[in-house]
Short mmCIF file of C-alpha atoms in Angstrom, two decimals:
data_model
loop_
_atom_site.label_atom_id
_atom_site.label_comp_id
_atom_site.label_asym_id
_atom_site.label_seq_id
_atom_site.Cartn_x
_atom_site.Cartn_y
_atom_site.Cartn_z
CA UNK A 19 28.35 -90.66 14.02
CA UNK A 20 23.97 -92.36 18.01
CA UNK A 21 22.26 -89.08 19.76
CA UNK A 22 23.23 -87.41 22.95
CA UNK A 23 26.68 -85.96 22.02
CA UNK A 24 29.18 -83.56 21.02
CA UNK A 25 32.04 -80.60 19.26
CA UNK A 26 34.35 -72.01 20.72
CA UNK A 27 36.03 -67.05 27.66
CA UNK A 28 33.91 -67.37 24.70
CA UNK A 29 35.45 -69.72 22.09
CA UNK A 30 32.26 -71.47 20.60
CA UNK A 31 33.99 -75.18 20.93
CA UNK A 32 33.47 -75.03 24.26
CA UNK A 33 29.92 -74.50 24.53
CA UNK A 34 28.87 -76.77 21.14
CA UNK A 35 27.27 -80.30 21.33
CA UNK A 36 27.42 -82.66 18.53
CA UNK A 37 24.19 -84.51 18.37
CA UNK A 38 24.35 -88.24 17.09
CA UNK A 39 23.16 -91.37 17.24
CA UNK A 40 22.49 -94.77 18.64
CA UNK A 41 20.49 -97.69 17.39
CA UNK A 42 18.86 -100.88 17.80
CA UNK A 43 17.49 -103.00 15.74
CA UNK A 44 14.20 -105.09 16.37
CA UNK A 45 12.26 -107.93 14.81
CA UNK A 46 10.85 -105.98 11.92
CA UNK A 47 14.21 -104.91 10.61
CA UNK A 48 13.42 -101.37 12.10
CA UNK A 49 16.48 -99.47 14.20
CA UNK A 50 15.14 -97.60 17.18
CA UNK A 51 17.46 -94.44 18.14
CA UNK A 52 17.80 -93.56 21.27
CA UNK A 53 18.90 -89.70 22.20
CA UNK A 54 22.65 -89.92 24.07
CA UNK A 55 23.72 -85.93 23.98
CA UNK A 56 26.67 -84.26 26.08
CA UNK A 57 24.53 -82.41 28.30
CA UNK A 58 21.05 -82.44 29.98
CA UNK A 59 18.93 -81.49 26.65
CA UNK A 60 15.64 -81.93 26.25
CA UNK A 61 13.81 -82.01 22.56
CA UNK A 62 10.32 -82.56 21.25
CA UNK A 63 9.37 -82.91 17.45
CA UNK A 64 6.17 -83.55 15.07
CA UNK A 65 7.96 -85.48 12.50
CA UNK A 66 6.00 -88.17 11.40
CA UNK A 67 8.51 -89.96 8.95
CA UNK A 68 11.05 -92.36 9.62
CA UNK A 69 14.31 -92.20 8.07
CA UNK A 70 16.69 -95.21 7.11
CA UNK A 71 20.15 -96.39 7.56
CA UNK A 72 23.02 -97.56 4.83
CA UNK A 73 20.58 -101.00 4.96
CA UNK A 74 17.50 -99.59 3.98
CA UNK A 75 16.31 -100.53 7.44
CA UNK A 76 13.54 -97.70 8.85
CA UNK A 77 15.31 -95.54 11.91
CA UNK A 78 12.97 -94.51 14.72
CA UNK A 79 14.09 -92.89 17.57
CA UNK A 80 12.60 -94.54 21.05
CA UNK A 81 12.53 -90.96 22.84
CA UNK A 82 12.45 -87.32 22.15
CA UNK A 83 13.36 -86.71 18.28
CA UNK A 84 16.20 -84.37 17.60
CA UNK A 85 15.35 -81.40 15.79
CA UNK A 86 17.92 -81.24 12.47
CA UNK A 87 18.50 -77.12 11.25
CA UNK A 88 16.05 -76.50 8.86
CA UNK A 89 19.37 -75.61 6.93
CA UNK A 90 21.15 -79.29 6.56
CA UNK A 91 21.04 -80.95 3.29
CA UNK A 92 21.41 -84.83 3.27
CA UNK A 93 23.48 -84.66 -0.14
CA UNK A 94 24.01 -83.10 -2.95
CA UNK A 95 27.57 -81.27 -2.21
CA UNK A 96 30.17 -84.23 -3.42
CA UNK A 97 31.01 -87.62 -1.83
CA UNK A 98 32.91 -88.73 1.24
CA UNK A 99 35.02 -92.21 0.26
CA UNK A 100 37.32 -94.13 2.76
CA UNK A 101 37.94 -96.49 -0.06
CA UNK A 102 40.37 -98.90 2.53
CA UNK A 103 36.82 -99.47 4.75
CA UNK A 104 34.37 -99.84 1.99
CA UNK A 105 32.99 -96.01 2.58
CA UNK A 106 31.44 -94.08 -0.06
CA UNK A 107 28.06 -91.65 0.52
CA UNK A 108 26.78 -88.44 0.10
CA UNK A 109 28.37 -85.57 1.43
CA UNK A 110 25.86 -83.21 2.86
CA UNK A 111 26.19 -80.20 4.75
CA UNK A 112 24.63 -78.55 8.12
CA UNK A 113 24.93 -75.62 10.36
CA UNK A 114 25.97 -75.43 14.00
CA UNK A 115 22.64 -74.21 15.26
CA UNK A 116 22.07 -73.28 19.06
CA UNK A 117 25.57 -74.54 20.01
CA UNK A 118 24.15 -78.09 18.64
CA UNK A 119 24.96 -80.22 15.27
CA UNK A 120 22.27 -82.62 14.09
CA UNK A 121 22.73 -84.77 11.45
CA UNK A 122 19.70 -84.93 9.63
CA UNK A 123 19.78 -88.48 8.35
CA UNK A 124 21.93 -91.66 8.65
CA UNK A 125 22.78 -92.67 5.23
CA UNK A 126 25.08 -89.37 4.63
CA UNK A 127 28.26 -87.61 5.78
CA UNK A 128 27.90 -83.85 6.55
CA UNK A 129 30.57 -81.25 6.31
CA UNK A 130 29.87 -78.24 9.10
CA UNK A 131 29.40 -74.87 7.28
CA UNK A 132 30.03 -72.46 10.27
CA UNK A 133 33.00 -74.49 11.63
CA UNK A 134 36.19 -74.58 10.17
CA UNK A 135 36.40 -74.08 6.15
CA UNK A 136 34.25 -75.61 2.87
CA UNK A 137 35.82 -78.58 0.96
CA UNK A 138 36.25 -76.01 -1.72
CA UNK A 139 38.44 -74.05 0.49
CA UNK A 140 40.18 -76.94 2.36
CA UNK A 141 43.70 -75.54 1.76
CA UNK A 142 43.12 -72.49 4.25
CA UNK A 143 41.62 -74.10 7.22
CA UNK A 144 39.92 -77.36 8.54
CA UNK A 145 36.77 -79.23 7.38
CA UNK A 146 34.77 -81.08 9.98
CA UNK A 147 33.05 -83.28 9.00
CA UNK A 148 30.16 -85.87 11.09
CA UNK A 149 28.22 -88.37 10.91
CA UNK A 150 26.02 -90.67 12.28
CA UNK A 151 26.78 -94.30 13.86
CA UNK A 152 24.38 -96.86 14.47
CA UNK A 153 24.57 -99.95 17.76
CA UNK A 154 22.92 -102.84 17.64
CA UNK A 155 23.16 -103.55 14.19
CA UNK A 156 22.52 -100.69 12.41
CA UNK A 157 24.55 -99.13 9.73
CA UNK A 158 24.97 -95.79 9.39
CA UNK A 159 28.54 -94.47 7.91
CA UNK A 160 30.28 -93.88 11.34
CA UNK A 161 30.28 -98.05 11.42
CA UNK A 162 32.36 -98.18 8.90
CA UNK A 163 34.95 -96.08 10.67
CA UNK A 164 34.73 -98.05 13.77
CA UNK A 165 35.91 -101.51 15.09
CA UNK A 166 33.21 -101.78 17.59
CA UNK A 167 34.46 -104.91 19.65
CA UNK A 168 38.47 -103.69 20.04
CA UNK A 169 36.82 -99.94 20.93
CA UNK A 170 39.22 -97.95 18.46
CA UNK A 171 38.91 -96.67 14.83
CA UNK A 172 38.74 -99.56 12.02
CA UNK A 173 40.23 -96.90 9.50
CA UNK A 174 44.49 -96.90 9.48
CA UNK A 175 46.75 -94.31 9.55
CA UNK A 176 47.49 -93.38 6.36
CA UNK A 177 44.49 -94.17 4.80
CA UNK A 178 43.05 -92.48 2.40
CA UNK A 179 39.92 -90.11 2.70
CA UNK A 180 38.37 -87.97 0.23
CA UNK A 181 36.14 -85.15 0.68
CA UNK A 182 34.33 -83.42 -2.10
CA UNK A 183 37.38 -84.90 -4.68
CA UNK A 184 39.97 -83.57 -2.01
CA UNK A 185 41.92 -86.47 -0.88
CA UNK A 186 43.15 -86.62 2.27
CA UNK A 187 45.34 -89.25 4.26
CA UNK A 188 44.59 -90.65 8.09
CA UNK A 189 47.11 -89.52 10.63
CA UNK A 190 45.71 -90.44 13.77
CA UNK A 191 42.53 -91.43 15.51
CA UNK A 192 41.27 -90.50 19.21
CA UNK A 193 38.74 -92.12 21.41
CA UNK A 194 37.57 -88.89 23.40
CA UNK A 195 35.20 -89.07 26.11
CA UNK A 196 32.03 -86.99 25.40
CA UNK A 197 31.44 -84.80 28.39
CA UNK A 198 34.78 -83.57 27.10
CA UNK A 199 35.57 -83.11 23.41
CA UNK A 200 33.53 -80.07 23.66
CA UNK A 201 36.90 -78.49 25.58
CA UNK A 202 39.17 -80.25 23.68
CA UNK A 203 41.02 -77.58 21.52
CA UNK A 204 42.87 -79.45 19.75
CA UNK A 205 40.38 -81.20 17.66
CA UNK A 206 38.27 -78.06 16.67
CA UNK A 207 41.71 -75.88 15.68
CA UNK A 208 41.40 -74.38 12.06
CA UNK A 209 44.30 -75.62 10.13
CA UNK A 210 45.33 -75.42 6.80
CA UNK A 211 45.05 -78.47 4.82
CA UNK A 212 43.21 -80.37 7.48
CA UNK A 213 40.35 -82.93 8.03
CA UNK A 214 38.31 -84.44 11.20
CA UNK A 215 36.07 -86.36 10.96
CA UNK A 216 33.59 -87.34 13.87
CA UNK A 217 31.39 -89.89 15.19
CA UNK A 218 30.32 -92.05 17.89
CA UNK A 219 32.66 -94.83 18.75
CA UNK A 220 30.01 -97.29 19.76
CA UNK A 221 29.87 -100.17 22.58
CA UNK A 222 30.17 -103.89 21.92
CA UNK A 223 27.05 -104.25 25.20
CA UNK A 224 24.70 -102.49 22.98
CA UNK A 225 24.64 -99.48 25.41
CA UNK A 226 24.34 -95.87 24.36
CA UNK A 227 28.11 -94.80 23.34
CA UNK A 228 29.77 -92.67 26.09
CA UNK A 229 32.95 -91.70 23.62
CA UNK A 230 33.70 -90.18 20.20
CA UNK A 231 35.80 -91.09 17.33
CA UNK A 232 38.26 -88.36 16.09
CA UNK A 233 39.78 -89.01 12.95
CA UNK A 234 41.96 -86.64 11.91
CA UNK A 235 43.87 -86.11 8.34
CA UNK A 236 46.08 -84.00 6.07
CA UNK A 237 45.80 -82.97 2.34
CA UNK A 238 48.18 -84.98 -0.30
#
């Protein structure tokens, strides 16, 4: 949902950065990532495995590699389905850690666990969930979500998501610019009975994406 980007004075939403990511795809079927954050960040990291997107094709970042919280789990907490856009993965979960999400992998949805409320308790607040996108051919889940070429959310209004067996239904999608969903209040309110889901609404030139995708949705 990609990876310079973004999601509360004091309220930690304004200070937070959503890390995500951006790909291309070379010759030998491998997607290079490039780093795309919100802010001037700099990050180094050991890790000497690659990870892979929705194709099976090998991810490797061409710069710094973001650091995921020790924390995030790829799966193993329920499903996220978009059944109208072919969607169904893992639903894993992470931690806002130093102000930053990081997805850990690209073949997953991840629910925030210090933001908003659990899937369990989705009736008394909002779950936020993101995800990776890939350009350039890749395929992470945020693709699904997107319609690249018209730059606007492929998912309709009134679609159906569901989150953990917790359906939900689309009613309405934002493009927001990334230097500023991070001020945005109105996407990281805590609701009752409410769902956004994030990722990076990539470019048709193959650049890094400048914007998110906000798609947000209600319970029933």
């Amino acid at each position: 949902m990609a990876s310079r980007h973004s999601p509360r004075s004091t309220p930690r939403w304004r200070r937070l950065t959503l890390v995500a990511a951006s790909a291309v795809v070379v010759a030998s079927g491998m997607v290079v990532m490039s780093a795309v954050f919100l802010a001037p960040h700099e990050r180094t990291s050991d890790a000497d495995s690659h990870p892979t997107d929705l194709a099976g094709n090998a991810v490797q970042f061409d710069g710094s590699t973001p650091n995921p919280s020790a924390s995030a789990t790829p799966s193993g907490t329920g499903r996220f389905q978009a059944p109208s856009v072919g969607l169904d993965v893992p639903l894993g979960s992470l931690d806002v850690v130093d102000n930053e999400l990081e997805p850990p992998g690209f073949t997953s949805a991840y629910w925030v666990r210090n933001l908003g409320v659990a899937p369990t308790d989705s009736a008394n607040g909002t779950v936020f969930v993101v995800m990776h996108s890939l350009r350039n051919g890749g395929e992470g889940p945020g693709n699904a979500l997107i319609d690249v070429d018209d730059g606007k959310a492929r998912i309709a209004s009134g679609a159906s998501i569901v989150v953990d067996d917790v359906e939900y239904h689309v009613v309405s999608t934002e493009t927001v610019d990334k230097g500023q969903i991070s001020h945005d209040q109105s996407v990281w309110a805590d609701t009752p009975g409410r769902l956004v889901v994030i990722t990076c609404l990539q470019r048709p030139d193959g650049a890094p994406s400048t914007d998110n995708m906000v798609i947000e949705a209600t319970r029933g």
